[in-house]
Coordinates of C-alpha atoms and ligand atoms in Angstrom, one line a residue:
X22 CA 36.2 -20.7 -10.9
X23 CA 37.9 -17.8 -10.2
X24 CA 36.0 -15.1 -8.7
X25 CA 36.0 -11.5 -6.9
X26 CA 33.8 -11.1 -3.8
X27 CA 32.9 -8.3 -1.1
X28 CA 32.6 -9.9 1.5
X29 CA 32.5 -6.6 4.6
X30 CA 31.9 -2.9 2.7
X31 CA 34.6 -0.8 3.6
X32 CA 37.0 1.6 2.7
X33 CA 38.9 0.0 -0.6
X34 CA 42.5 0.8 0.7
X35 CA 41.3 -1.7 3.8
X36 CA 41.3 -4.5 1.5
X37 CA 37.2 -4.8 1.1
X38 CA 37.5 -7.3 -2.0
X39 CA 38.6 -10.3 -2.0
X40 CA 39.7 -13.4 -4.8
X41 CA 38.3 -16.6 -4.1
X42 CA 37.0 -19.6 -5.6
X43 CA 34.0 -20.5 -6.6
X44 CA 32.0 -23.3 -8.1
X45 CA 30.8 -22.6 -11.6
X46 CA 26.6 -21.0 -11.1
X47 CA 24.3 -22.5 -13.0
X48 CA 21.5 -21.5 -15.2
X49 CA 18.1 -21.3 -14.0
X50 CA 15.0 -21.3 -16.2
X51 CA 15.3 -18.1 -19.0
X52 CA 19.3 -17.6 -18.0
X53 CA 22.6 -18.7 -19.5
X54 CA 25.7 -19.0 -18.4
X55 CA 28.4 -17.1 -20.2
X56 CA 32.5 -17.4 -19.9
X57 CA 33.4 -13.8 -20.0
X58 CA 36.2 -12.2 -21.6
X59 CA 36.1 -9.2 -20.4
X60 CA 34.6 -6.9 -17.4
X61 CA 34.9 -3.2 -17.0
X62 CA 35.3 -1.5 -13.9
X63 CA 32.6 1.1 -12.6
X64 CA 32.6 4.0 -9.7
X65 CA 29.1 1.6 -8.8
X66 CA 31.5 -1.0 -8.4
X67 CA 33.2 1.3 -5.8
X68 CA 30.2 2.2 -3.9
X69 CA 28.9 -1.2 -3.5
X70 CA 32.2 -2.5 -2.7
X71 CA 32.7 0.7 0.0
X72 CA 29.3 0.1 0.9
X73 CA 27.9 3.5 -0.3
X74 CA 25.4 1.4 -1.0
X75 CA 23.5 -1.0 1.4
X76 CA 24.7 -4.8 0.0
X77 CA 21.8 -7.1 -0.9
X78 CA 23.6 -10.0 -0.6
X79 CA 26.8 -11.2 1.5
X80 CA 29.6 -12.2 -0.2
X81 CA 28.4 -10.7 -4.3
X82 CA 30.4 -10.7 -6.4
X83 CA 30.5 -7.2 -8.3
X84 CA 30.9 -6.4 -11.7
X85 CA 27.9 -5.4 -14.2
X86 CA 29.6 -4.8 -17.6
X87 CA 30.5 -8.5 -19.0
X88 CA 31.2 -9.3 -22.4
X89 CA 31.7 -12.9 -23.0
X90 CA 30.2 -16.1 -24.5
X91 CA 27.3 -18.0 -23.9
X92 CA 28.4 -21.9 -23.1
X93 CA 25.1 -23.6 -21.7
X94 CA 21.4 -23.0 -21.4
X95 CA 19.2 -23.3 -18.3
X96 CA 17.3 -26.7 -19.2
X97 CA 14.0 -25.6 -17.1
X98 CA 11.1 -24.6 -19.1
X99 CA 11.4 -21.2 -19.0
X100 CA 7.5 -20.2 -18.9
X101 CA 7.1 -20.7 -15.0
X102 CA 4.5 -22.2 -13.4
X103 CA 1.1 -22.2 -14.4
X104 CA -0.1 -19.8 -11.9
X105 CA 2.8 -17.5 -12.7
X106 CA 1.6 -18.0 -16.3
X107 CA -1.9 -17.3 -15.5
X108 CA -1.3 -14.4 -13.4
X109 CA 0.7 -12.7 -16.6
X110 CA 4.3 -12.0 -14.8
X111 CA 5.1 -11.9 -18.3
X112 CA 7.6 -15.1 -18.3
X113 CA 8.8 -15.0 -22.2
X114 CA 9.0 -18.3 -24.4
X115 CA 11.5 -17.8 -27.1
X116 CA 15.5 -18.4 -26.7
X117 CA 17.4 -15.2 -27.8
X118 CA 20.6 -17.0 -27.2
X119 CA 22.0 -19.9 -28.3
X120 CA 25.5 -21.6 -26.9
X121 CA 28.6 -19.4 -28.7
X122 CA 26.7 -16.5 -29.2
X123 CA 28.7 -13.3 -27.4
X124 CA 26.2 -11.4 -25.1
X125 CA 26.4 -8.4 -22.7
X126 CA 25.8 -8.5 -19.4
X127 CA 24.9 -5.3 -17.8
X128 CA 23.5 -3.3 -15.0
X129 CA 19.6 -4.2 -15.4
X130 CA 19.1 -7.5 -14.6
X131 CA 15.6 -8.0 -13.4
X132 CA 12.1 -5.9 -13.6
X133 CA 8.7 -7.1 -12.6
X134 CA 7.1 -6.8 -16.2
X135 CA 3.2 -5.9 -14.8
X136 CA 3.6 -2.6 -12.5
X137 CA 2.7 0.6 -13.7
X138 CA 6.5 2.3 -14.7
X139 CA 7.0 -1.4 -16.9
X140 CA 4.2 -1.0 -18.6
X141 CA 4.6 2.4 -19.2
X142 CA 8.1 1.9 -21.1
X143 CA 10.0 3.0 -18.0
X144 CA 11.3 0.0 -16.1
X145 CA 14.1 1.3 -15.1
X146 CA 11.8 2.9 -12.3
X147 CA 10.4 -0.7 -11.3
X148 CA 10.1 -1.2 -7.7
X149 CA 11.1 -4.6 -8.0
X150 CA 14.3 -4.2 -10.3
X151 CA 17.1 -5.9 -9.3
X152 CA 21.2 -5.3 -10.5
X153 CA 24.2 -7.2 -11.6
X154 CA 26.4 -7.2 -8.8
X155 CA 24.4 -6.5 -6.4
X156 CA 21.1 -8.6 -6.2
X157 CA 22.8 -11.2 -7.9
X158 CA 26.7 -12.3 -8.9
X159 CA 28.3 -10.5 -11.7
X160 CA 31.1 -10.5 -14.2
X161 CA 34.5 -10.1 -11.9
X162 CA 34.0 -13.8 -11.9
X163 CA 35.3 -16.8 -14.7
X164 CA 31.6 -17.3 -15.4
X165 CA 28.3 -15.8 -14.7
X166 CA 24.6 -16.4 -15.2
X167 CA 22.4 -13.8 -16.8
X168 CA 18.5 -13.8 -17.6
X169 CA 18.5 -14.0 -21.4
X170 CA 16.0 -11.5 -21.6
X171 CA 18.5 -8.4 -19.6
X172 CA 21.5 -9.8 -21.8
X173 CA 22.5 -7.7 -25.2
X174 CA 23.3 -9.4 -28.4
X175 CA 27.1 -8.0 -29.6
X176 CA 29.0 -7.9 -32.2
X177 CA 31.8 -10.4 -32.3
X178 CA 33.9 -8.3 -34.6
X179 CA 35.7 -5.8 -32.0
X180 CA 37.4 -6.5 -29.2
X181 CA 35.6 -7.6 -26.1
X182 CA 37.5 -4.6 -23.7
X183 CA 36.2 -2.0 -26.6
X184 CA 32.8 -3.0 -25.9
X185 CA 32.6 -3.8 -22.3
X186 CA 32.5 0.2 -20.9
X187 CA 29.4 0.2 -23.5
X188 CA 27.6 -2.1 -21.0
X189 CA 26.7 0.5 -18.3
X190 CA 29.2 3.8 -18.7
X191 CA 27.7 3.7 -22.1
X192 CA 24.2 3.2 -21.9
X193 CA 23.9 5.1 -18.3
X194 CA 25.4 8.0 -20.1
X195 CA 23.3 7.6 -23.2
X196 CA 20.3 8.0 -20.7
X197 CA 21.8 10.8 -19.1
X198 CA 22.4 12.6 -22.8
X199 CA 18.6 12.2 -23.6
X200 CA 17.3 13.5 -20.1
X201 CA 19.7 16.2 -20.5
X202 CA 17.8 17.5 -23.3
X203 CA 20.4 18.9 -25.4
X204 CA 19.1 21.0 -28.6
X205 CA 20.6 20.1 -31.6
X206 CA 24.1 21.6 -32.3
X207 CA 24.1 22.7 -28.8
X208 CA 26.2 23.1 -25.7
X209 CA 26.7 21.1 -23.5
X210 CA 28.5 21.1 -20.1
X211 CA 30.1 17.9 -18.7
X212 CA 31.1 17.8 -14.9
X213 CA 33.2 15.1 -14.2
X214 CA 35.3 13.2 -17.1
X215 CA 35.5 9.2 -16.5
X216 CA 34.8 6.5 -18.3
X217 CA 30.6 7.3 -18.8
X218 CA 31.5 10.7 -19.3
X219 CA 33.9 10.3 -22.3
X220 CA 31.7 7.9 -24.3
X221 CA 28.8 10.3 -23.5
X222 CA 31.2 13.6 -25.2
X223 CA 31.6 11.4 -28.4
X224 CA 28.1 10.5 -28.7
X225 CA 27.5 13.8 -28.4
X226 CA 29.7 15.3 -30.1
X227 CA 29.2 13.0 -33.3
X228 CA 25.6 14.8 -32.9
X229 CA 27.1 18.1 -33.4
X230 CA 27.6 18.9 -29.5
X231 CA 29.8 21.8 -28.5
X232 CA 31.3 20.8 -25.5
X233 CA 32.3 21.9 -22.5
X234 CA 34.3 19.6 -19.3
X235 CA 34.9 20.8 -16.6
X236 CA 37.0 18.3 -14.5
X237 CA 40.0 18.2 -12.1
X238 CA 42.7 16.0 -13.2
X239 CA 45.6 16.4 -16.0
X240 CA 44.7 12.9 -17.4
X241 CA 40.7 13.5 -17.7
X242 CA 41.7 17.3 -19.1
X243 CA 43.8 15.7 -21.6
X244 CA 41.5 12.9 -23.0
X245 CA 38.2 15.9 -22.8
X246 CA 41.1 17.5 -25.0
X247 CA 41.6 14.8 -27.3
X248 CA 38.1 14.4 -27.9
X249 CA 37.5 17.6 -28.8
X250 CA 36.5 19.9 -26.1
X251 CA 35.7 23.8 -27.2
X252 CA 36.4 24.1 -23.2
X253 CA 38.2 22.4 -20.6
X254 CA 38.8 23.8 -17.1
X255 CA 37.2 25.2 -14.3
X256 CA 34.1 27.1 -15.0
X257 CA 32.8 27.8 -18.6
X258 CA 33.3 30.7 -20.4
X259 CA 29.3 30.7 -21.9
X260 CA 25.9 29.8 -21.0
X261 CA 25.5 26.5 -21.8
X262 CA 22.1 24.3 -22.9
X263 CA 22.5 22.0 -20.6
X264 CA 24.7 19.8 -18.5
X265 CA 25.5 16.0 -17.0
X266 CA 27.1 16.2 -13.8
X267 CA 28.8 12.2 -13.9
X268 CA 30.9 13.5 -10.7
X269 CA 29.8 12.1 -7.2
X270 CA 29.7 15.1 -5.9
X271 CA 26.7 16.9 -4.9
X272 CA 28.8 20.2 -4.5
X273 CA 29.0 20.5 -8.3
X274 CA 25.2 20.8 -8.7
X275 CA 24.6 24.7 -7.8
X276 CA 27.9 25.3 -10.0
X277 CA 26.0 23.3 -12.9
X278 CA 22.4 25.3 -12.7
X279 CA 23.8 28.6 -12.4
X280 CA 26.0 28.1 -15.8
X281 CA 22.7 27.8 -17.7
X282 CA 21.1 29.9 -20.0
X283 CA 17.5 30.2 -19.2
X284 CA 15.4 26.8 -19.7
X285 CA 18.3 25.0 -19.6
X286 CA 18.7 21.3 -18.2
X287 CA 21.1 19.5 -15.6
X288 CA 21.2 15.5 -15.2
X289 CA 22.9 14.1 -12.8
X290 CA 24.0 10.7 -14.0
X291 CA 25.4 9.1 -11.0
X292 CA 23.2 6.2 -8.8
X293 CA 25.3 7.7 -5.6
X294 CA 25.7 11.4 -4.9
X295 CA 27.2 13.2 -1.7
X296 CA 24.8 15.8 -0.7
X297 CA 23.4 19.2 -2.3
X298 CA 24.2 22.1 -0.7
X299 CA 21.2 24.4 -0.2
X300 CA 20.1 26.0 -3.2
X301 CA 19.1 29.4 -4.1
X302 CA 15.8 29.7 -6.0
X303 CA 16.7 32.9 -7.8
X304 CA 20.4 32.0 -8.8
X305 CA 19.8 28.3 -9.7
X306 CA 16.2 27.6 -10.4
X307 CA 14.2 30.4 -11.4
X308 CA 14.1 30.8 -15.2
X309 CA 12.8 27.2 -16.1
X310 CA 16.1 25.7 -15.2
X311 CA 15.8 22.0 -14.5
X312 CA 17.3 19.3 -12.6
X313 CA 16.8 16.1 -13.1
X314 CA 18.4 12.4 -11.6
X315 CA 19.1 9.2 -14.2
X316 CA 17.8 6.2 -12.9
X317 CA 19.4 2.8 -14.2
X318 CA 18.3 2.4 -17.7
X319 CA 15.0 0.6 -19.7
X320 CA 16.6 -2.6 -22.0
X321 CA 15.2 -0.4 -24.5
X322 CA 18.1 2.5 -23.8
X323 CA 20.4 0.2 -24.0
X324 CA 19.2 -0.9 -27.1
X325 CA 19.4 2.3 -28.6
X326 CA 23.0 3.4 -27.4
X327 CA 24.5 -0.4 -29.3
X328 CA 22.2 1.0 -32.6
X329 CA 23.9 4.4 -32.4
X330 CA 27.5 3.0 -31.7
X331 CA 27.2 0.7 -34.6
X332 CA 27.4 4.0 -36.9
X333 CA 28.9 6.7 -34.6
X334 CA 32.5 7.4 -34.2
X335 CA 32.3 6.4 -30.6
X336 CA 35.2 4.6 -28.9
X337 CA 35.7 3.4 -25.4
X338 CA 39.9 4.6 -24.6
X339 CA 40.6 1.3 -22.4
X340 CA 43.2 0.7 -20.1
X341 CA 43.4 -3.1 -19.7
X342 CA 44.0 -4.9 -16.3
X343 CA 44.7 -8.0 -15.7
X344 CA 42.2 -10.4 -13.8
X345 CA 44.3 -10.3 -10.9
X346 CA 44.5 -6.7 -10.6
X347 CA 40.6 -5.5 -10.2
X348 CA 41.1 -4.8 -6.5
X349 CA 44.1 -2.2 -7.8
X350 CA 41.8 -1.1 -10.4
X351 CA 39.0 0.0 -8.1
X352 CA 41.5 1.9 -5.7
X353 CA 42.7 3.5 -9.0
X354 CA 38.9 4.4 -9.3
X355 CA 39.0 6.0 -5.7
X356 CA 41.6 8.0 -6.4
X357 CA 41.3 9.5 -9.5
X358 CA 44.5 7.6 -10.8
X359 CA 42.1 6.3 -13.8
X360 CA 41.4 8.1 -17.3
X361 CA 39.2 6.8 -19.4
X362 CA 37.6 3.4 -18.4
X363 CA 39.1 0.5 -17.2
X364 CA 38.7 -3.1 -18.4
X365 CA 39.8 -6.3 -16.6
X366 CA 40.3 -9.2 -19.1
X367 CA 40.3 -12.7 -18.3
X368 CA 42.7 -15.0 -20.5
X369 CA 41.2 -17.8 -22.5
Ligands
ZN416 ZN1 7.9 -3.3 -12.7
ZN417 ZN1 28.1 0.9 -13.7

């Protein structure tokens, strides 16, 4: 098969990724291997592949928002060993997928199932959580192996590139909207306006959101505009509830805080962020104004966000690329030449 690889972290102009051909993986005990359709493109994509963040493995192939089709099983009996069994690493038993059922593959790929944060509902703050595209191959690939368990069932009645951004813009944003504690009908400030941010302003905003982008940018001002932005510029004109900062850049958090009212709430949605610059209690803290980071996601979040788009006027605005192209794709990411999210497609 066909497949994109890293294979030295490095500035994406200097040619980082690579196309090269693989042999098909196969599924281990509780995966399956799905034929994907369609991948989209993330800024984690970028980091990994600029090696913003340390690389787990030499060679990975990136890529963590998959749709496609499940075409074989793992044939090992999924329960584990008996001593894995008996020591309750919580090894499931029943199939959720069967071969042509379409699937998601996304960020969260693997938790431990016993520590404290799993048990707790949050495994998203598991120690021993591991990521598509990172600890393992993902979906810039002809085919790729998922544990059934981390895949999402999808609908097979929209278009695989429509659902794809869904798989971690979507449900990383659908976090960051929850732990941005927005009061209902309230106002909300988005920093930053790619492809997480725009799914998160129409979730929002089909929640009765007032919103309020501030991004640099004629193509992200004009789809914040299209979607229905009370503001879009530079700094906004009212206190605001609360706030997602989705840009990487750490220079946008005092700016964030200090456009609060009092009690309000910042989130910063990104797994990478350049530094904070020192902050000042009085100006950006004091009155019970919160900042808080988004970790990955729970299955659980995910979940939730495919429940809510089932009803919700909430539509990814794709631009397609062509297999080929997701080298181009990424730099497009780096520069800020991308609105909206990006999709690569694979054909038939
Ligand atoms: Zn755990
Ligand atoms: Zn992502």
């Amino acid at each position: 098969m066909q497949a994109w690889v890293v294979e030295r972290p490095g500035p994406i102009d200097g040619g980082p990724l690579r196309k090269v051909r693989r042999t098909v993986p196969e599924p281990g005990p509780g995966e399956v291997l799905v034929k994907v359709e369609a991948c989209g493109i993330c800024r984690t994509d970028l980091h990994l592949t600029e090696g913003d963040l340390q690389p787990k493995r030499p060679g990975v192939v990136p890529g963590h928002q998959a749709v496609g089709t499940v075409v074989a099983r793992g044939t090992t009996d999924r329960r584990g060993t008996a001593d894995q069994v008996a020591a309750g690493e919580g090894f499931a038993t029943g199939e959720r997928f069967a071969v042509g059922d379409r699937v998601g593959v996304a960020w969260l790929r693997g938790t431990c199932g016993v520590c404290e944060f799993c048990r707790a509902g949050s495994e998203n703050l598991c120690a021993r959580s591991t990521y598509t595209g990172w600890d393992a191959d993902g979906g810039f690939a002809e085919y790729v192996v998922v544990p059934e368990d981390y895949a999402y069932a999808l609908p097979t009645d929209r278009p695989a590139e429509e659902l794809a951004p869904l798989l971690c813009a979507g449900i990383i944003g659908y976090r960051a909207l929850v732990r941005a504690n927005l009061p209902p009908g309230g106002r909300l400030g988005i920093y930053g306006f790619g492809s997480s941010a725009h799914l998160t302003a129409q979730l929002a905003s089909a929640q009765g959101a007032e919103l309020f982008v501030v991004t640099r940018g004629e193509k992200n001002r004009a789809l914040a505009r299209e979607l229905g932005a009370a503001y879009v510029g530079d700094r906004p004109p009212v206190a605001l509830d609360s706030a997602i900062v989705f840009a990487p850049a750490g220079d946008v958090v005092p700016q964030a805080l200090e456009a609060l009212k009092p009690g309000g709430t910042v989130a910063v949605a990104g797994i990478y962020l350049s530094d904070v610059p020192v902050l000042n209690y009085e100006r950006h803290l004091f009155h019970e104004r919160d900042l808080r980071s988004v970790t990955s996601n729970t299955r659980r979040d995910g979940e939730e966000l495919f429940r809510l788009v089932a009803r919700l006027p909430v539509r990814a605005h794709t631009t397609v690329v062509p297999f080929d192209k997701v080298d181009e794709a990424l730099a497009d990411v780096a520069h800020g030449r991308a609105s909206g999210s990006l999709v690569a497609v694979l054909d038939g």
